[in-house]
PDB file of C-alpha atoms in Angstrom:
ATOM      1  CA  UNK A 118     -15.954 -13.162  43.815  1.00  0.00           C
ATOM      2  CA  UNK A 119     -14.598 -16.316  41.695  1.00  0.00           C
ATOM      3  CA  UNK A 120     -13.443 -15.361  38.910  1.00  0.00           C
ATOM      4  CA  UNK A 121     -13.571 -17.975  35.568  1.00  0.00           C
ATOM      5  CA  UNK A 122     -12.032 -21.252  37.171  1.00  0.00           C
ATOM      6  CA  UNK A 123     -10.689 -24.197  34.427  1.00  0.00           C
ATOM      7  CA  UNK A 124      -9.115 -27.683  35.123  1.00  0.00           C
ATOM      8  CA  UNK A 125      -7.211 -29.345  34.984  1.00  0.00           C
ATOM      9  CA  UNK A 126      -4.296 -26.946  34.983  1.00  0.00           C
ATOM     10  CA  UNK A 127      -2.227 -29.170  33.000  1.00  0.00           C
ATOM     11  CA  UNK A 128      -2.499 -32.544  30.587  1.00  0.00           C
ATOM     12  CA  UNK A 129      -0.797 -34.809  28.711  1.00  0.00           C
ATOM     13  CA  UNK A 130      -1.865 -37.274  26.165  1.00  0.00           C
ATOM     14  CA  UNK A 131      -1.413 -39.531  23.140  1.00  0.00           C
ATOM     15  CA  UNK A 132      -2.394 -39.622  19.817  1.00  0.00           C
ATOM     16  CA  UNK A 133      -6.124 -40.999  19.675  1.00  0.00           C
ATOM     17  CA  UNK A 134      -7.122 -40.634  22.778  1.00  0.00           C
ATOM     18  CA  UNK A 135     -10.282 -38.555  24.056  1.00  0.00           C
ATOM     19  CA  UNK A 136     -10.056 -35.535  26.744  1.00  0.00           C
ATOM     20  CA  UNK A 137     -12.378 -33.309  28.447  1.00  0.00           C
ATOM     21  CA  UNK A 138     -12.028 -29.789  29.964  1.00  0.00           C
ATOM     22  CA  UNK A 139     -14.058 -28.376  32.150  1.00  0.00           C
ATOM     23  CA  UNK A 140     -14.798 -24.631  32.902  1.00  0.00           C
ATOM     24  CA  UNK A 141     -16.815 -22.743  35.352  1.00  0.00           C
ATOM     25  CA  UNK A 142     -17.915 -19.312  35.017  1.00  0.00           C
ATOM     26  CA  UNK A 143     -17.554 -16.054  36.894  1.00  0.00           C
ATOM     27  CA  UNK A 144     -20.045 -15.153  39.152  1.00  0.00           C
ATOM     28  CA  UNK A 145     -23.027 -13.888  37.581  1.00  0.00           C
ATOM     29  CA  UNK A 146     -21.909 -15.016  34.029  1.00  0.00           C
ATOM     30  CA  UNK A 147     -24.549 -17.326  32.056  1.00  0.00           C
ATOM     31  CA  UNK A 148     -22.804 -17.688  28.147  1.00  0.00           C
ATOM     32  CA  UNK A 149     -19.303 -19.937  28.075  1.00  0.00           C
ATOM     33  CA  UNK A 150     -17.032 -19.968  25.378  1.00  0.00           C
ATOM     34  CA  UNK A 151     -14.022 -21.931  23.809  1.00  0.00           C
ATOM     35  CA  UNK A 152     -10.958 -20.883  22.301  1.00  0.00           C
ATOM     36  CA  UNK A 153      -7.670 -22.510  21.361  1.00  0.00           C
ATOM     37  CA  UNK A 154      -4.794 -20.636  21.275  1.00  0.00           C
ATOM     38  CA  UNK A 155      -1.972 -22.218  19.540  1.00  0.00           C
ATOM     39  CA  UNK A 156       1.889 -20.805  20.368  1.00  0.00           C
ATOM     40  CA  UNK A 157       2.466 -17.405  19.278  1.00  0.00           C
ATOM     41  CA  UNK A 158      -1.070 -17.162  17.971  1.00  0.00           C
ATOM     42  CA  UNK A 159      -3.716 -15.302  19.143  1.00  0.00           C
ATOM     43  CA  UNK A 160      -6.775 -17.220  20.374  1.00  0.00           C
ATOM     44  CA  UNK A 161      -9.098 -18.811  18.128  1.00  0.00           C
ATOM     45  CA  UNK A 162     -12.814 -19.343  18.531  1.00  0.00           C
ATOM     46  CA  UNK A 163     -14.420 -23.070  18.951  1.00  0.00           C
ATOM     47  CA  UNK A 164     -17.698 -22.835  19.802  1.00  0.00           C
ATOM     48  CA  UNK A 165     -19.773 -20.739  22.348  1.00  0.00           C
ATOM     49  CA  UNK A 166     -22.440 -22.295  25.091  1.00  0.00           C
ATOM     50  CA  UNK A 167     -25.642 -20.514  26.000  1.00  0.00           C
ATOM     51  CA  UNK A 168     -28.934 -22.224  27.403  1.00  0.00           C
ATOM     52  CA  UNK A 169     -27.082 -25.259  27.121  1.00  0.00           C
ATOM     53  CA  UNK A 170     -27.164 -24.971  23.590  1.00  0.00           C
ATOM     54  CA  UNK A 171     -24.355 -24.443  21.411  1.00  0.00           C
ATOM     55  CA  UNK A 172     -25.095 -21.015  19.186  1.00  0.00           C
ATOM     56  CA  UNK A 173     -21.958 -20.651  17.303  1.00  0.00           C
ATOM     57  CA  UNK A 174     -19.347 -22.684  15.943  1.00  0.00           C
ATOM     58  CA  UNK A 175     -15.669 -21.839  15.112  1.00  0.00           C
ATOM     59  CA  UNK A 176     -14.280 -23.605  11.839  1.00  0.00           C
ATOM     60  CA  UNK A 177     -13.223 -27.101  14.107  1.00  0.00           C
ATOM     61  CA  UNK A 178     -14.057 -30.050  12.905  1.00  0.00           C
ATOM     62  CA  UNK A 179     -16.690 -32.349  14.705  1.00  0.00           C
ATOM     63  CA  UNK A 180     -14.044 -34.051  16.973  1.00  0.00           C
ATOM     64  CA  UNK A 181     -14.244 -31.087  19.087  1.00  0.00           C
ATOM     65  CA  UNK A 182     -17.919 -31.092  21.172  1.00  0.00           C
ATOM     66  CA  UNK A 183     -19.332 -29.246  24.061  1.00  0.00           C
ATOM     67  CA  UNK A 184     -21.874 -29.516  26.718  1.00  0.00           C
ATOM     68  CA  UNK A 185     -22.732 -26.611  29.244  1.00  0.00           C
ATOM     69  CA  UNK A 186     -24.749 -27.776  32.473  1.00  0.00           C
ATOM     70  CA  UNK A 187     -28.228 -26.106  33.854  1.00  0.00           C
ATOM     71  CA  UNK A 188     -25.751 -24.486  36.939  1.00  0.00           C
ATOM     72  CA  UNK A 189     -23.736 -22.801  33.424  1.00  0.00           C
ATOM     73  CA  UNK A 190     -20.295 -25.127  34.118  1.00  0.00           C
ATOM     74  CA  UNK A 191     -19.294 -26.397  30.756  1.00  0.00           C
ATOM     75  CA  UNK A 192     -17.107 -29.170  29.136  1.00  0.00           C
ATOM     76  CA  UNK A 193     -14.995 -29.343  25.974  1.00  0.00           C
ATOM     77  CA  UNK A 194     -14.584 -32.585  24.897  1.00  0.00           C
ATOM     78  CA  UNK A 195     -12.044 -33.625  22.165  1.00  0.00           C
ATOM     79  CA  UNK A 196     -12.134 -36.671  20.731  1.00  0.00           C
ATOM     80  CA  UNK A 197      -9.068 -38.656  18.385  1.00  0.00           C
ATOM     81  CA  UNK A 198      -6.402 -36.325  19.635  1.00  0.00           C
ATOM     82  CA  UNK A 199      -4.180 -35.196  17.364  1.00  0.00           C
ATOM     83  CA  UNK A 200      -0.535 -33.532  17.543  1.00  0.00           C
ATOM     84  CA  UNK A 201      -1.813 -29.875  16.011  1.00  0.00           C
ATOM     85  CA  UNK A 202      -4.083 -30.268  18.784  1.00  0.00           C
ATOM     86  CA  UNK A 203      -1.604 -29.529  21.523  1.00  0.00           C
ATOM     87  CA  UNK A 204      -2.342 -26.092  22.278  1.00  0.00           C
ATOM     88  CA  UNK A 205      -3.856 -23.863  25.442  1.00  0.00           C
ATOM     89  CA  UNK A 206      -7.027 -24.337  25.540  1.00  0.00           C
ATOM     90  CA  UNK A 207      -8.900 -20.910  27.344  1.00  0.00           C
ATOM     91  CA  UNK A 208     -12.611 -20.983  28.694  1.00  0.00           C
ATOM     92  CA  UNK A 209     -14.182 -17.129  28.672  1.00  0.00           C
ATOM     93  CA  UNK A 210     -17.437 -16.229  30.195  1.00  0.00           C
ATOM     94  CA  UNK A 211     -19.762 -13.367  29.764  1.00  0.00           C
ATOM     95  CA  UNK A 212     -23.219 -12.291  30.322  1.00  0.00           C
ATOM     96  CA  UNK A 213     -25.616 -11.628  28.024  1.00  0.00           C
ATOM     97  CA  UNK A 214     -24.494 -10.878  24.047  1.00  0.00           C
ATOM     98  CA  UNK A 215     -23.697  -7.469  22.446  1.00  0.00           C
ATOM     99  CA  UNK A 216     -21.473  -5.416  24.119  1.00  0.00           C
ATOM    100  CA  UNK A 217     -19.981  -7.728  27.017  1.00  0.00           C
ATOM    101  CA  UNK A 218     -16.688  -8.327  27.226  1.00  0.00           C
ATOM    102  CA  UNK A 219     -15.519 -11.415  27.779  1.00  0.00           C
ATOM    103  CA  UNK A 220     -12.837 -13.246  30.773  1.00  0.00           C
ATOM    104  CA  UNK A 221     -10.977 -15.665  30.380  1.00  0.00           C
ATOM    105  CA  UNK A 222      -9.845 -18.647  32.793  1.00  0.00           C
ATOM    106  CA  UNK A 223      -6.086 -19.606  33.276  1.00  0.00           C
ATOM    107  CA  UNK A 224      -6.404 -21.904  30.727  1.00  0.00           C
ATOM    108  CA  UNK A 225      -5.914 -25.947  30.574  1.00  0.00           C
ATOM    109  CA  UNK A 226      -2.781 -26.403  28.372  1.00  0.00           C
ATOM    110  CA  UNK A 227      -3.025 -29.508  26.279  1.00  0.00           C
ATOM    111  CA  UNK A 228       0.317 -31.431  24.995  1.00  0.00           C
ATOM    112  CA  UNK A 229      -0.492 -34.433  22.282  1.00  0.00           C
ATOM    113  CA  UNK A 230       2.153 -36.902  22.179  1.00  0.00           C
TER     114      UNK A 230
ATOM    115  CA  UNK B 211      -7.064 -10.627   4.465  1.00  0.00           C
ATOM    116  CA  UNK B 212      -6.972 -11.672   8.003  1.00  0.00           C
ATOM    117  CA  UNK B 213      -9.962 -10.839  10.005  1.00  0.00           C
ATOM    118  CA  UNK B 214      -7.787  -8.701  13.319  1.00  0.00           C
ATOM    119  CA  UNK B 215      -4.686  -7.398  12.316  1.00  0.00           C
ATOM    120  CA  UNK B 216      -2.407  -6.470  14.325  1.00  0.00           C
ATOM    121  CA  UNK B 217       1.133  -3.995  13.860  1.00  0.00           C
ATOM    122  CA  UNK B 218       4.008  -6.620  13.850  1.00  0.00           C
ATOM    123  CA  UNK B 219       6.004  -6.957  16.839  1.00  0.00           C
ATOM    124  CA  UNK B 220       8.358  -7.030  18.759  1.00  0.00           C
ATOM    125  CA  UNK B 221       8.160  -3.192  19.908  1.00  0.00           C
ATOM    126  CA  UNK B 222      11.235  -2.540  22.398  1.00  0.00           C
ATOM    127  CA  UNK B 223      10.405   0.875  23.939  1.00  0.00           C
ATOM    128  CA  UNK B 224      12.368   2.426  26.849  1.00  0.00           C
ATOM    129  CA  UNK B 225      10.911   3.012  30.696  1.00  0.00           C
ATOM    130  CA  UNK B 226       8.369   5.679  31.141  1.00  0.00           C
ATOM    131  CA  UNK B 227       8.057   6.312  26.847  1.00  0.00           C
ATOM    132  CA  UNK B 228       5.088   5.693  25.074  1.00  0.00           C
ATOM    133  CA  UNK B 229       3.554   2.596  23.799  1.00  0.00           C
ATOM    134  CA  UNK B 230       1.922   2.447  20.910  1.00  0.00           C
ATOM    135  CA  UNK B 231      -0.183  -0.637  19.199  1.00  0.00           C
ATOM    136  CA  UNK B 232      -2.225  -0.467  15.999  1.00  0.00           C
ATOM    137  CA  UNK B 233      -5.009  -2.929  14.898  1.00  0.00           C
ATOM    138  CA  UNK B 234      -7.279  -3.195  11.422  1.00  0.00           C
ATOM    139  CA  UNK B 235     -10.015  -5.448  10.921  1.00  0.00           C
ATOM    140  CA  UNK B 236     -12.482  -6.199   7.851  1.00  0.00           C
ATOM    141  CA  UNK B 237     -16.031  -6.355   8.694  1.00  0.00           C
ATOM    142  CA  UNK B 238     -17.543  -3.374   8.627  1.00  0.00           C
ATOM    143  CA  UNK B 239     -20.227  -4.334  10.987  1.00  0.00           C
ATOM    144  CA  UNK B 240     -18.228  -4.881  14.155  1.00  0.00           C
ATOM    145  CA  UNK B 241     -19.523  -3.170  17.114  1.00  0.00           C
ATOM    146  CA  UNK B 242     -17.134  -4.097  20.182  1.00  0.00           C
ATOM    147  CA  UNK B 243     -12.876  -3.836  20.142  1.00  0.00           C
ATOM    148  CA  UNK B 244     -11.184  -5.011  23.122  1.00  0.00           C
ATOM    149  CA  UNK B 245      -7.691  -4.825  24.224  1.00  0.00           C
ATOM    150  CA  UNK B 246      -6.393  -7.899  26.318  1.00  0.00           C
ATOM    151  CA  UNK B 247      -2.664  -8.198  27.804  1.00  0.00           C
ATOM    152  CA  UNK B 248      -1.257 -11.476  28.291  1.00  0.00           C
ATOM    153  CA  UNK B 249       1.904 -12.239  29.915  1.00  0.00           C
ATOM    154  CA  UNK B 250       4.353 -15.576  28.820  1.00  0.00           C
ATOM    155  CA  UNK B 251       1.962 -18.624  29.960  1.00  0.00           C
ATOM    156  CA  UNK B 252      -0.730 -17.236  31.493  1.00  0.00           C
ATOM    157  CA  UNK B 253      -4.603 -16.633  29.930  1.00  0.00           C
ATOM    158  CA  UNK B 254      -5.092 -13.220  28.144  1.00  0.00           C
ATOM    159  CA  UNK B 255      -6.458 -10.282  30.951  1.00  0.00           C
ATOM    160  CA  UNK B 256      -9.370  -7.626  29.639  1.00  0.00           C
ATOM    161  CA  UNK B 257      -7.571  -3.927  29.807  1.00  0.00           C
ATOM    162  CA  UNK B 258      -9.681  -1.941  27.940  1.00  0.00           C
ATOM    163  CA  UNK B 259     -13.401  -2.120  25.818  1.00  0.00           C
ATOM    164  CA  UNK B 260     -14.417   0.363  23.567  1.00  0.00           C
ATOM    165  CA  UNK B 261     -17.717   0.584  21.342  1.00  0.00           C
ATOM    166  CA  UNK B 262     -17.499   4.461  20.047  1.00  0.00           C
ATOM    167  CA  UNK B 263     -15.580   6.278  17.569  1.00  0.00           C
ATOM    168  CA  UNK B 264     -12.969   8.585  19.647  1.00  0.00           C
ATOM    169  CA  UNK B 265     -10.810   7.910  22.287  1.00  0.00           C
ATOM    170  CA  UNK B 266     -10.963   6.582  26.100  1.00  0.00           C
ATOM    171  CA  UNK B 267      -8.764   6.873  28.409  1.00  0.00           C
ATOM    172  CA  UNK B 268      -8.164   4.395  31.823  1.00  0.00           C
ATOM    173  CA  UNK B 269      -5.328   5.442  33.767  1.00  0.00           C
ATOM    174  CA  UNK B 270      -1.779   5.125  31.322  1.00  0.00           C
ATOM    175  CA  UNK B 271      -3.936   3.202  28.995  1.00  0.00           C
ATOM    176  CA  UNK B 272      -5.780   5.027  26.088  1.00  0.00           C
ATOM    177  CA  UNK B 273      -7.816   3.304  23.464  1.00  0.00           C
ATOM    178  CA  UNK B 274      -8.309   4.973  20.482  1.00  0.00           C
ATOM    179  CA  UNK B 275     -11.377   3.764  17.693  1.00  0.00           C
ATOM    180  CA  UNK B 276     -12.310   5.221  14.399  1.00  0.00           C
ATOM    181  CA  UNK B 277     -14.939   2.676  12.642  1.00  0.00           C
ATOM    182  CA  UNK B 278     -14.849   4.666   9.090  1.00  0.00           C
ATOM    183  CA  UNK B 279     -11.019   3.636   8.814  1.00  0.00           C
ATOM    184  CA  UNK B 280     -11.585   0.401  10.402  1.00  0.00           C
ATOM    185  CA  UNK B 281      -8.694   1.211  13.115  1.00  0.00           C
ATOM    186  CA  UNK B 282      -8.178   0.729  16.811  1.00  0.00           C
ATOM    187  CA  UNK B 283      -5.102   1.405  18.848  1.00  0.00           C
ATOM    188  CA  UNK B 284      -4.219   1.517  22.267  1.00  0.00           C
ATOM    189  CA  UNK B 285      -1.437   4.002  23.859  1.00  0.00           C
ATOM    190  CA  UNK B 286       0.590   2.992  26.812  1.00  0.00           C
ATOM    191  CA  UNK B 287       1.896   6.128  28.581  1.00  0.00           C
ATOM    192  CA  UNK B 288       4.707   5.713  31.168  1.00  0.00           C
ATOM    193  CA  UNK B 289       5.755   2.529  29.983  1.00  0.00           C
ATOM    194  CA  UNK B 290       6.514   0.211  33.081  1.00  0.00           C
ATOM    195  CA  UNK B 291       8.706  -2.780  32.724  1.00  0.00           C
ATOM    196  CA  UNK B 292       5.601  -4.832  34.248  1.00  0.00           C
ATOM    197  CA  UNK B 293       4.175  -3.497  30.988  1.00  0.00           C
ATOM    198  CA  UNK B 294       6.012  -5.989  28.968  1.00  0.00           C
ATOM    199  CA  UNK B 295       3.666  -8.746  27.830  1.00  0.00           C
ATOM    200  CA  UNK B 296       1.302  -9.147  24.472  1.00  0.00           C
ATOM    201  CA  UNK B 297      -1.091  -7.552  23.955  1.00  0.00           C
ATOM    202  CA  UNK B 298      -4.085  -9.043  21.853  1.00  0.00           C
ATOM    203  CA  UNK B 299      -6.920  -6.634  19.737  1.00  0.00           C
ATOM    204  CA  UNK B 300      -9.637  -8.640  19.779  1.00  0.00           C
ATOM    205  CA  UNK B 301     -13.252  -7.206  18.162  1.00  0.00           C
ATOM    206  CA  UNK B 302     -17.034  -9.009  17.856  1.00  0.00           C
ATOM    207  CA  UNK B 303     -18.026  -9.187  14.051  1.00  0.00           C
ATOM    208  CA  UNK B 304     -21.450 -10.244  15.533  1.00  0.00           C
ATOM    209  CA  UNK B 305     -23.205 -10.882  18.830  1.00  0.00           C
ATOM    210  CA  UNK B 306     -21.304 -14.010  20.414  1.00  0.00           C
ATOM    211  CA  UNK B 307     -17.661 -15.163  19.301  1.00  0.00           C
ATOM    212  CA  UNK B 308     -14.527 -12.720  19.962  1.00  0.00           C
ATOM    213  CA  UNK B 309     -11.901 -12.387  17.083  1.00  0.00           C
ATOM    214  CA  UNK B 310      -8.663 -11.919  17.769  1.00  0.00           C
ATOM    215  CA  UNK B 311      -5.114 -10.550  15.745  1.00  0.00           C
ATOM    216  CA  UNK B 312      -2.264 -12.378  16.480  1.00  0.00           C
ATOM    217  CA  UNK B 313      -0.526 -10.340  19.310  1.00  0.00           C
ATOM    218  CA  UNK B 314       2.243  -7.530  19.560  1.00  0.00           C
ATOM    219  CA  UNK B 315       4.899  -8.361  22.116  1.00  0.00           C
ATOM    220  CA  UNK B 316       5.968  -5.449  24.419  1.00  0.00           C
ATOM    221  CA  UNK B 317       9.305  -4.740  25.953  1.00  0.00           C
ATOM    222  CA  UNK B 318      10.277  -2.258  28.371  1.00  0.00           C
ATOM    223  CA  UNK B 319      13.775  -1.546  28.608  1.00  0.00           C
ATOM    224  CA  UNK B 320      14.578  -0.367  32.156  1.00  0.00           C
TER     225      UNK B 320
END
């Protein structure tokens, strides 16, 4: 059973430039969300992916966007980089709403230069 | 005030003591607390969920909630060095997003 897969593993990019992250989910899972988790930080929220519609948004500003796919893959696409935005950058899956937990991928980890 | 908060680390406890990690958060309404450990550079792990007041118990790990004091902690009994890592109180205010406290970091002195 796959769990939550992410690539890439690592990146590296410049100031201005555009990436995009991709995510899969577990097995079973149908909702994908985004978090960035900043060094000794805990992870904060971007945006979340159900139906291939986004239903909630974090406080990031419009440079960060999202598309999730009919098979429930999903992309996080940043656009301008910036140096605050190096950072690991998790993708979590979960079924339903309410109660489920959540599991996160290995992460993509993002350095800006 | 912060949404999760979590007891300041670092907590240094000895091999086969007990481990223990406090968290507060603000709105009322939350419904789901979750515990998640994450060791240096890799993605946070789901240890423990927990949706009533009391406590529950998974192997060395006990979770303990108490919504009218707007508390959860989590007890680590036998403390094994592969214990050390950070672990992460994270809650749902609502339906959808997960909110997170910034981490305690656990050592276990052999």
């Amino acid at each position: 059973d796959a769990g939550v897969t992410q690539s890439p593993t690592h990146l590296i990019k410049t100031r201005g430039q555009q990436v995009t992250l991709r995510c899969s989910p577990k097995s079973g899972h149908d909702t994908v969300s985004w978090y960035q988790q900043a060094l000794g930080q805990g992870p904060q929220f971007i945006f979340q992916y159900y139906e291939e519609e986004e239903r909630q948004r974090g406080n990031f500003p419009d440079r960060f966007s999202g598309h999730q796919f009919p098979n429930y893959s999903s992309e996080l696409n940043v656009n301008a980089l910036l140096l605050g935005d190096s950072a690991l950058y998790l993708c979590a899956s979960s079924s339903g709403t309410g109660y489920q937990p959540q599991h996160f991928g290995d992460g993509t980890r993002l350095s800006i230069l | 005030q912060k949404e999760v908060e979590q007891n300041s680390g670092p907590l240094s406890v000895p091999e086969g003591a007990i481990a223990s990690l406090n968290c507060t958060y603000s709105d009322r309404g939350s419904q789901s607390f979750f515990w998640y450990r994450q060791y240096s550079g890799k993605s946070p792990e789901l240890i423990m969920s927990i949706y009533s007041n009391g406590d529950k118990e998974d192997g060395r790990f006990t979770a303990q909630l108490n919504k009218a004091s707007q508390y959860v902690s989590l007890l680590i009994r036998d403390s094994q060095p592969s214990d050390s890592a950070t672990y992460l109180c994270a809650l749902k205010p609502g339906d959808y997003k997960l909110s997170f406290g910034a981490g305690t970091t656990v050592t276990v002195r052999a």
